Amino acid sequence: MPLSMKTRAERFVATLRHCQVLGLTVESANDELLTMRLPYSQQIVGNPATGVVHGGSLTTLMDTACGTAVFAMLPGFELCPTLDLRMDYMQAATPDIDLWAEARVTRIASSVVFTQCEVIQRRAEERDLIARCAATFMRIGENMTPPEFRALIEQGGSQ
Amino acid sequence: MSFDELLHQARVTGDFQPLVASIPYAELIGLRFQRFGKDVLFQLPKNDDNIGNPILPAIHGGVIGGFMELSASLHLLMTMETLAMPKMIDFSLDYLRAGRHQDTFAECQVWRQGSRVANVAITAWQAERVTPIATARAHFLLTR
């Protein structure tokens, strides 16, 4: 039975050491949207006076969410390196609240995959837009994906 | 000492080490820096916890981005007359080569500082300056 997109996404993220350090989790994955959660923690604070998380942790969240959406969406197991990322920081994140990334693959071409992502925070009924990103990934082909990596995804088990 | 006091003290003494040490994200990724007069060289020492893909192995692209963002804001604090942490408006990052599991360096160039906005270019490299692993450009909102 083929792996579900969510399982593919989860196993992919499980191989990324820094994402384990941050506690990134895949919350949902389908053809339309992939969502990931970055739990608020002291270690990612950029301004200790305010408790606001550093933009760098959002960069990692968005790069990972877009890259994971690409990996989950492509038919084979293709490791696609990021070509570029463009991020707009709309407003400072509120301390003590988790951050959610919503990533979409907008176009899969033969050599390149285009994605978009938003980072939001949920407060009661409010949906605060914190950051937005456009990321482009390079397709290097299925045969360039190392067999050890393929095994990690097919069989599961982190690191 | 509060962060604002650390910031003030750093501006008075020119020693930014205690300030950087107080930033949790800088500690998390392990950012260091050295100043040579008006030049600042930022360093991200080899760190297992910064790895993305374990098979290459390569530094997570997000960490390279975070390192460059933090370097740019610290560079502004160290070299410009800003009194508070500059706020990042946007960040555009081009990855040129995989970031290997080794030390990474970054330097910044402030192309323009207006009254409200600064434009900063950041270059990151590993083996040698002339073969960067990533280049980026950021806009910051300055508060006085």
CSV table of N, CA and C in Angstrom, one decimal, chain A residues 11-147:
chain,number,residue,atom,x,y,z
A,11,ARG,N,7.7,11.3,8.0
A,11,ARG,CA,8.9,10.5,8.0
A,11,ARG,C,10.1,11.4,7.4
A,12,PHE,N,9.7,12.3,6.5
A,12,PHE,CA,10.7,13.2,5.9
A,12,PHE,C,11.2,14.2,7.0
A,13,VAL,N,10.2,14.7,7.8
A,13,VAL,CA,10.6,15.7,8.8
A,13,VAL,C,11.4,15.0,9.9
A,14,ALA,N,11.1,13.7,10.2
A,14,ALA,CA,11.8,13.0,11.2
A,14,ALA,C,13.3,12.8,10.9
A,15,THR,N,13.7,12.9,9.6
A,15,THR,CA,15.1,12.8,9.2
A,15,THR,C,15.8,14.1,9.4
A,16,LEU,N,15.1,15.2,9.7
A,16,LEU,CA,15.8,16.5,9.7
A,16,LEU,C,16.1,16.9,11.2
A,17,ARG,N,17.3,16.7,11.6
A,17,ARG,CA,17.7,16.8,13.0
A,17,ARG,C,17.3,18.2,13.6
A,18,HIS,N,17.6,19.3,12.9
A,18,HIS,CA,17.3,20.6,13.5
A,18,HIS,C,15.8,20.7,13.8
A,19,CYS,N,14.9,20.1,13.0
A,19,CYS,CA,13.5,20.1,13.2
A,19,CYS,C,13.1,19.4,14.4
A,20,GLN,N,13.8,18.4,14.8
A,20,GLN,CA,13.5,17.7,16.0
A,20,GLN,C,13.9,18.6,17.2
A,21,VAL,N,15.0,19.3,17.1
A,21,VAL,CA,15.4,20.2,18.1
A,21,VAL,C,14.3,21.3,18.3
A,22,LEU,N,13.7,21.8,17.2
A,22,LEU,CA,12.7,22.8,17.4
A,22,LEU,C,11.3,22.2,17.8
A,23,GLY,N,11.2,20.9,17.6
A,23,GLY,CA,9.9,20.3,17.9
A,23,GLY,C,8.8,20.5,16.8
A,24,LEU,N,9.3,20.6,15.6
A,24,LEU,CA,8.3,20.8,14.4
A,24,LEU,C,7.5,19.5,14.2
A,25,THR,N,6.2,19.7,14.0
A,25,THR,CA,5.4,18.5,13.7
A,25,THR,C,4.5,18.8,12.5
A,26,VAL,N,4.2,17.7,11.8
A,26,VAL,CA,3.3,17.8,10.6
A,26,VAL,C,1.9,17.6,11.2
A,27,GLU,N,1.0,18.5,11.0
A,27,GLU,CA,-0.3,18.4,11.6
A,27,GLU,C,-1.3,17.8,10.5
A,28,SER,N,-1.1,18.2,9.3
A,28,SER,CA,-2.0,17.6,8.2
A,28,SER,C,-1.3,17.7,6.9
A,29,ALA,N,-1.7,16.9,6.0
A,29,ALA,CA,-1.1,16.9,4.6
A,29,ALA,C,-2.0,16.3,3.6
A,30,ASN,N,-2.4,17.1,2.6
A,30,ASN,CA,-3.2,16.6,1.5
A,30,ASN,C,-2.8,17.3,0.2
A,31,ASP,N,-3.5,17.0,-0.9
A,31,ASP,CA,-3.1,17.6,-2.2
A,31,ASP,C,-3.1,19.1,-2.1
A,32,GLU,N,-3.9,19.7,-1.3
A,32,GLU,CA,-4.1,21.2,-1.3
A,32,GLU,C,-3.1,21.9,-0.3
A,33,LEU,N,-2.9,21.3,0.8
A,33,LEU,CA,-2.3,22.1,1.9
A,33,LEU,C,-1.5,21.1,2.9
A,34,LEU,N,-0.4,21.6,3.3
A,34,LEU,CA,0.4,20.9,4.3
A,34,LEU,C,0.5,21.9,5.5
A,35,THR,N,0.1,21.4,6.7
A,35,THR,CA,0.3,22.3,7.9
A,35,THR,C,1.3,21.7,8.9
A,36,MET,N,2.1,22.6,9.4
A,36,MET,CA,3.1,22.2,10.4
A,36,MET,C,3.0,23.1,11.6
A,37,ARG,N,3.4,22.6,12.8
A,37,ARG,CA,3.3,23.4,14.0
A,37,ARG,C,4.7,23.6,14.6
A,38,LEU,N,5.0,24.8,14.9
A,38,LEU,CA,6.3,25.1,15.7
A,38,LEU,C,5.9,25.5,17.1
A,39,PRO,N,6.1,24.7,18.1
A,39,PRO,CA,5.7,25.0,19.4
A,39,PRO,C,6.5,26.2,19.9
A,40,TYR,N,5.8,27.1,20.6
A,40,TYR,CA,6.5,28.3,21.2
A,40,TYR,C,7.5,27.7,22.3
A,41,SER,N,8.7,28.2,22.3
A,41,SER,CA,9.6,27.8,23.4
A,41,SER,C,10.6,28.9,23.6
A,42,GLN,N,11.2,28.9,24.8
A,42,GLN,CA,12.2,29.9,25.2
A,42,GLN,C,13.4,29.9,24.2
A,43,GLN,N,13.8,28.7,23.8
A,43,GLN,CA,15.0,28.6,23.0
A,43,GLN,C,15.0,29.3,21.6
A,44,ILE,N,13.8,29.6,21.1
A,44,ILE,CA,13.8,30.3,19.8
A,44,ILE,C,13.5,31.8,20.0
A,45,VAL,N,13.5,32.3,21.2
A,45,VAL,CA,13.3,33.7,21.4
A,45,VAL,C,14.4,34.5,20.8
A,46,GLY,N,14.1,35.6,20.1
A,46,GLY,CA,15.1,36.5,19.5
A,46,GLY,C,15.2,37.8,20.3
A,47,ASN,N,14.2,38.2,21.0
A,47,ASN,CA,14.3,39.4,21.8
A,47,ASN,C,13.8,39.1,23.3
A,48,PRO,N,14.8,38.8,24.2
A,48,PRO,CA,14.4,38.4,25.5
A,48,PRO,C,13.6,39.5,26.3
A,49,ALA,N,13.6,40.7,25.8
A,49,ALA,CA,12.8,41.8,26.5
A,49,ALA,C,11.4,41.6,26.2
A,50,THR,N,11.0,41.1,25.1
A,50,THR,CA,9.6,40.9,24.7
A,50,THR,C,9.1,39.5,24.6
A,51,GLY,N,10.1,38.5,24.5
A,51,GLY,CA,9.7,37.1,24.4
A,51,GLY,C,9.3,36.7,23.0
A,52,VAL,N,9.5,37.7,22.0
A,52,VAL,CA,9.1,37.4,20.6
A,52,VAL,C,10.1,36.4,20.0
A,53,VAL,N,9.6,35.4,19.3
A,53,VAL,CA,10.5,34.5,18.6
A,53,VAL,C,11.3,35.1,17.5
A,54,HIS,N,12.5,34.6,17.3
A,54,HIS,CA,13.4,35.1,16.2
A,54,HIS,C,12.9,34.7,14.9
A,55,GLY,N,13.0,35.6,13.9
A,55,GLY,CA,12.6,35.4,12.5
A,55,GLY,C,13.3,34.1,12.0
A,56,GLY,N,14.5,33.8,12.4
A,56,GLY,CA,15.2,32.6,11.9
A,56,GLY,C,14.4,31.3,12.2
A,57,SER,N,13.7,31.3,13.3
A,57,SER,CA,12.9,30.0,13.6
A,57,SER,C,11.7,30.0,12.6
A,58,LEU,N,11.2,31.1,12.2
A,58,LEU,CA,10.1,31.1,11.2
A,58,LEU,C,10.7,30.8,9.8
A,59,THR,N,11.9,31.2,9.5
A,59,THR,CA,12.6,30.8,8.3
A,59,THR,C,12.7,29.3,8.2
A,60,THR,N,13.1,28.7,9.3
A,60,THR,CA,13.2,27.2,9.3
A,60,THR,C,11.8,26.6,9.2
A,61,LEU,N,10.8,27.1,9.9
A,61,LEU,CA,9.5,26.6,9.8
A,61,LEU,C,9.0,26.7,8.4
A,62,MET,N,9.2,27.8,7.7
A,62,MET,CA,8.6,28.0,6.3
A,62,MET,C,9.4,27.1,5.3
A,63,ASP,N,10.7,27.1,5.4
A,63,ASP,CA,11.6,26.3,4.5
A,63,ASP,C,11.2,24.9,4.7
A,64,THR,N,11.0,24.4,5.9
A,64,THR,CA,10.7,23.0,6.1
A,64,THR,C,9.3,22.7,5.6
A,65,ALA,N,8.3,23.6,5.9
A,65,ALA,CA,6.9,23.3,5.5
A,65,ALA,C,6.8,23.3,4.0
A,66,CYS,N,7.5,24.2,3.3
A,66,CYS,CA,7.4,24.2,1.8
A,66,CYS,C,8.2,23.0,1.3
A,67,GLY,N,9.3,22.7,1.8
A,67,GLY,CA,10.1,21.5,1.3
A,67,GLY,C,9.4,20.2,1.6
A,68,THR,N,8.7,20.1,2.7
A,68,THR,CA,8.0,18.9,3.0
A,68,THR,C,6.8,18.7,2.1
A,69,ALA,N,6.1,19.9,1.8
A,69,ALA,CA,5.0,19.8,0.9
A,69,ALA,C,5.4,19.3,-0.5
A,70,VAL,N,6.6,19.8,-0.9
A,70,VAL,CA,7.2,19.3,-2.2
A,70,VAL,C,7.4,17.8,-2.1
A,71,PHE,N,8.1,17.4,-1.1
A,71,PHE,CA,8.5,16.0,-1.0
A,71,PHE,C,7.2,15.1,-0.9
A,72,ALA,N,6.2,15.5,-0.2
A,72,ALA,CA,5.0,14.7,0.0
A,72,ALA,C,4.2,14.7,-1.3
A,73,MET,N,4.3,15.8,-2.1
A,73,MET,CA,3.4,15.9,-3.3
A,73,MET,C,4.0,15.2,-4.5
A,74,LEU,N,5.3,15.2,-4.6
A,74,LEU,CA,5.9,14.6,-5.8
A,74,LEU,C,5.7,13.1,-5.8
A,75,PRO,N,5.5,12.5,-7.0
A,75,PRO,CA,5.2,11.1,-7.1
A,75,PRO,C,6.2,10.1,-6.5
A,76,GLY,N,7.5,10.4,-6.8
A,76,GLY,CA,8.6,9.5,-6.3
A,76,GLY,C,9.2,10.1,-5.1
A,77,PHE,N,10.3,9.5,-4.6
A,77,PHE,CA,11.0,10.1,-3.5
A,77,PHE,C,12.1,11.0,-4.0
A,78,GLU,N,11.8,12.3,-4.1
A,78,GLU,CA,12.8,13.2,-4.6
A,78,GLU,C,13.2,14.2,-3.5
A,79,LEU,N,14.5,14.3,-3.3
A,79,LEU,CA,15.0,15.3,-2.4
A,79,LEU,C,15.3,16.6,-3.2
A,80,CYS,N,14.5,17.6,-2.9
A,80,CYS,CA,14.7,18.9,-3.7
A,80,CYS,C,15.3,20.0,-2.9
A,81,PRO,N,16.5,20.4,-3.3
A,81,PRO,CA,17.1,21.5,-2.5
A,81,PRO,C,16.4,22.8,-2.8
A,82,THR,N,16.4,23.7,-1.8
A,82,THR,CA,15.8,25.0,-1.9
A,82,THR,C,16.7,25.9,-2.8
A,83,LEU,N,16.1,26.5,-3.8
A,83,LEU,CA,16.8,27.5,-4.6
A,83,LEU,C,16.8,28.8,-4.0
A,84,ASP,N,15.6,29.3,-3.6
A,84,ASP,CA,15.5,30.5,-2.9
A,84,ASP,C,14.2,30.6,-2.1
A,85,LEU,N,14.3,31.6,-1.2
A,85,LEU,CA,13.2,31.8,-0.2
A,85,LEU,C,13.0,33.4,-0.2
A,86,ARG,N,11.8,33.8,-0.2
A,86,ARG,CA,11.5,35.2,0.0
A,86,ARG,C,10.5,35.3,1.1
A,87,MET,N,10.8,36.0,2.2
A,87,MET,CA,9.9,36.1,3.3
A,87,MET,C,9.5,37.5,3.6
A,88,ASP,N,8.2,37.7,3.9
A,88,ASP,CA,7.7,39.0,4.4
A,88,ASP,C,7.2,38.8,5.8
A,89,TYR,N,7.8,39.6,6.7
A,89,TYR,CA,7.4,39.5,8.1
A,89,TYR,C,6.3,40.5,8.4
A,90,MET,N,5.1,40.1,8.5
A,90,MET,CA,3.9,41.1,8.6
A,90,MET,C,3.8,41.7,10.0
A,91,GLN,N,4.0,40.9,11.0
A,91,GLN,CA,3.9,41.4,12.3
A,91,GLN,C,4.7,40.5,13.3
A,92,ALA,N,5.1,41.0,14.4
A,92,ALA,CA,5.8,40.2,15.4
A,92,ALA,C,4.9,39.1,15.9
A,93,ALA,N,5.4,38.0,16.1
A,93,ALA,CA,4.6,36.9,16.7
A,93,ALA,C,4.3,37.2,18.1
A,94,THR,N,3.1,36.7,18.6
A,94,THR,CA,2.8,36.9,20.0
A,94,THR,C,3.5,35.8,20.8
A,95,PRO,N,4.1,36.2,21.9
A,95,PRO,CA,4.8,35.2,22.8
A,95,PRO,C,3.8,34.2,23.3
A,96,ASP,N,4.4,33.0,23.7
A,96,ASP,CA,3.6,31.9,24.3
A,96,ASP,C,2.5,31.3,23.5
A,97,ILE,N,2.5,31.6,22.2
A,97,ILE,CA,1.5,30.9,21.3
A,97,ILE,C,2.2,30.2,20.2
A,98,ASP,N,1.8,29.0,19.9
A,98,ASP,CA,2.4,28.2,18.9
A,98,ASP,C,2.3,28.8,17.5
A,99,LEU,N,3.2,28.5,16.6
A,99,LEU,CA,3.1,29.0,15.3
A,99,LEU,C,2.8,27.9,14.3
A,100,TRP,N,1.9,28.2,13.3
A,100,TRP,CA,1.4,27.3,12.4
A,100,TRP,C,1.9,27.7,11.0
A,101,ALA,N,2.4,26.8,10.2
A,101,ALA,CA,2.7,27.1,8.8
A,101,ALA,C,1.7,26.3,7.9
A,102,GLU,N,1.2,27.1,6.9
A,102,GLU,CA,0.3,26.5,5.9
A,102,GLU,C,1.0,26.6,4.6
A,103,ALA,N,1.5,25.5,4.0
A,103,ALA,CA,2.2,25.5,2.8
A,103,ALA,C,1.5,24.9,1.6
A,104,ARG,N,1.6,25.5,0.5
A,104,ARG,CA,1.0,25.0,-0.8
A,104,ARG,C,2.0,24.9,-1.9
A,105,VAL,N,1.9,23.8,-2.7
A,105,VAL,CA,2.7,23.7,-3.9
A,105,VAL,C,1.9,24.3,-5.0
A,106,THR,N,2.4,25.4,-5.6
A,106,THR,CA,1.6,26.1,-6.6
A,106,THR,C,1.9,25.6,-8.0
A,107,ARG,N,3.0,25.0,-8.3
A,107,ARG,CA,3.3,24.5,-9.6
A,107,ARG,C,4.5,23.5,-9.6
A,108,ILE,N,4.3,22.4,-10.2
A,108,ILE,CA,5.4,21.4,-10.3
A,108,ILE,C,5.8,21.4,-11.8
A,109,ALA,N,6.9,21.9,-12.1
A,109,ALA,CA,7.5,21.9,-13.5
A,109,ALA,C,8.5,20.8,-13.6
A,110,SER,N,9.1,20.6,-14.8
A,110,SER,CA,10.0,19.5,-14.9
A,110,SER,C,11.3,19.7,-14.1
A,111,SER,N,11.8,20.9,-13.9
A,111,SER,CA,13.0,21.1,-13.2
A,111,SER,C,12.9,21.8,-11.9
A,112,VAL,N,11.7,22.5,-11.7
A,112,VAL,CA,11.5,23.4,-10.6
A,112,VAL,C,10.1,23.2,-10.0
A,113,VAL,N,10.0,23.4,-8.7
A,113,VAL,CA,8.7,23.4,-8.0
A,113,VAL,C,8.6,24.7,-7.2
A,114,PHE,N,7.4,25.3,-7.4
A,114,PHE,CA,7.1,26.6,-6.8
A,114,PHE,C,6.1,26.4,-5.6
A,115,THR,N,6.4,27.1,-4.5
A,115,THR,CA,5.6,26.9,-3.3
A,115,THR,C,5.3,28.3,-2.7
A,116,GLN,N,4.3,28.2,-1.8
A,116,GLN,CA,3.9,29.4,-1.0
A,116,GLN,C,3.6,29.0,0.4
A,117,CYS,N,3.8,29.8,1.3
A,117,CYS,CA,3.5,29.4,2.7
A,117,CYS,C,3.1,30.7,3.5
A,118,GLU,N,2.3,30.4,4.5
A,118,GLU,CA,1.9,31.5,5.5
A,118,GLU,C,2.1,31.0,6.9
A,119,VAL,N,2.6,31.8,7.7
A,119,VAL,CA,2.7,31.5,9.2
A,119,VAL,C,1.7,32.3,9.9
A,120,ILE,N,0.9,31.5,10.7
A,120,ILE,CA,-0.2,32.2,11.4
A,120,ILE,C,-0.2,31.8,12.9
A,121,GLN,N,-0.8,32.6,13.7
A,121,GLN,CA,-1.1,32.3,15.1
A,121,GLN,C,-2.6,32.3,15.3
A,122,ARG,N,-3.1,31.4,16.1
A,122,ARG,CA,-4.5,31.4,16.4
A,122,ARG,C,-4.7,31.8,17.8
A,123,ARG,N,-5.6,32.9,18.0
A,123,ARG,CA,-5.9,33.4,19.3
A,123,ARG,C,-7.4,33.4,19.3
A,124,ALA,N,-8.0,32.5,20.1
A,124,ALA,CA,-9.5,32.4,20.2
A,124,ALA,C,-10.0,32.2,18.7
A,125,GLU,N,-10.8,33.2,18.2
A,125,GLU,CA,-11.3,33.1,16.9
A,125,GLU,C,-10.4,33.8,15.9
A,126,GLU,N,-9.4,34.5,16.4
A,126,GLU,CA,-8.6,35.3,15.5
A,126,GLU,C,-7.5,34.4,14.8
A,127,ARG,N,-7.2,34.9,13.6
A,127,ARG,CA,-6.2,34.2,12.8
A,127,ARG,C,-5.2,35.3,12.4
A,128,ASP,N,-4.1,35.4,13.1
A,128,ASP,CA,-3.1,36.4,12.9
A,128,ASP,C,-2.1,36.0,11.8
A,129,LEU,N,-1.9,36.8,10.8
A,129,LEU,CA,-0.9,36.4,9.8
A,129,LEU,C,0.4,37.0,10.2
A,130,ILE,N,1.4,36.2,10.5
A,130,ILE,CA,2.7,36.6,11.0
A,130,ILE,C,3.7,36.8,9.9
A,131,ALA,N,3.8,35.9,9.0
A,131,ALA,CA,4.7,35.9,7.9
A,131,ALA,C,4.2,35.2,6.7
A,132,ARG,N,4.8,35.5,5.5
A,132,ARG,CA,4.4,34.9,4.3
A,132,ARG,C,5.7,34.6,3.5
A,133,CYS,N,5.7,33.5,2.8
A,133,CYS,CA,6.9,33.2,2.1
A,133,CYS,C,6.6,32.6,0.7
A,134,ALA,N,7.5,32.8,-0.3
A,134,ALA,CA,7.5,32.1,-1.5
A,134,ALA,C,8.8,31.4,-1.7
A,135,ALA,N,8.8,30.1,-1.9
A,135,ALA,CA,10.0,29.3,-2.0
A,135,ALA,C,10.0,28.5,-3.3
A,136,THR,N,11.2,28.4,-3.9
A,136,THR,CA,11.4,27.7,-5.1
A,136,THR,C,12.4,26.5,-4.9
A,137,PHE,N,12.1,25.4,-5.4
A,137,PHE,CA,12.9,24.2,-5.2
A,137,PHE,C,13.4,23.6,-6.5
A,138,MET,N,14.5,23.0,-6.5
A,138,MET,CA,15.1,22.4,-7.7
A,138,MET,C,14.9,20.9,-7.7
A,139,ARG,N,14.4,20.4,-8.8
A,139,ARG,CA,14.3,19.0,-8.9
A,139,ARG,C,15.6,18.4,-9.4
A,140,ILE,N,16.1,17.4,-8.6
A,140,ILE,CA,17.4,16.8,-9.1
A,140,ILE,C,17.1,15.4,-9.6
A,141,GLY,N,15.9,14.9,-9.5
A,141,GLY,CA,15.5,13.6,-10.0
A,141,GLY,C,15.5,12.5,-8.9
A,142,GLU,N,14.7,11.6,-9.1
A,142,GLU,CA,14.6,10.5,-8.2
A,142,GLU,C,15.8,9.7,-8.0
A,143,ASN,N,16.6,9.5,-9.2
A,143,ASN,CA,17.8,8.7,-9.1
A,143,ASN,C,18.9,9.3,-8.4
A,144,MET,N,18.8,10.6,-8.0
A,144,MET,CA,19.8,11.3,-7.3
A,144,MET,C,19.5,11.2,-5.8
A,145,THR,N,18.4,10.6,-5.4
A,145,THR,CA,18.1,10.5,-4.0
A,145,THR,C,18.8,9.2,-3.4
A,146,PRO,N,19.6,9.4,-2.4
A,146,PRO,CA,20.4,8.3,-1.9
A,146,PRO,C,19.5,7.1,-1.4
A,147,PRO,N,19.9,5.9,-1.6
A,147,PRO,CA,19.1,4.7,-1.2
A,147,PRO,C,18.8,4.7,0.3
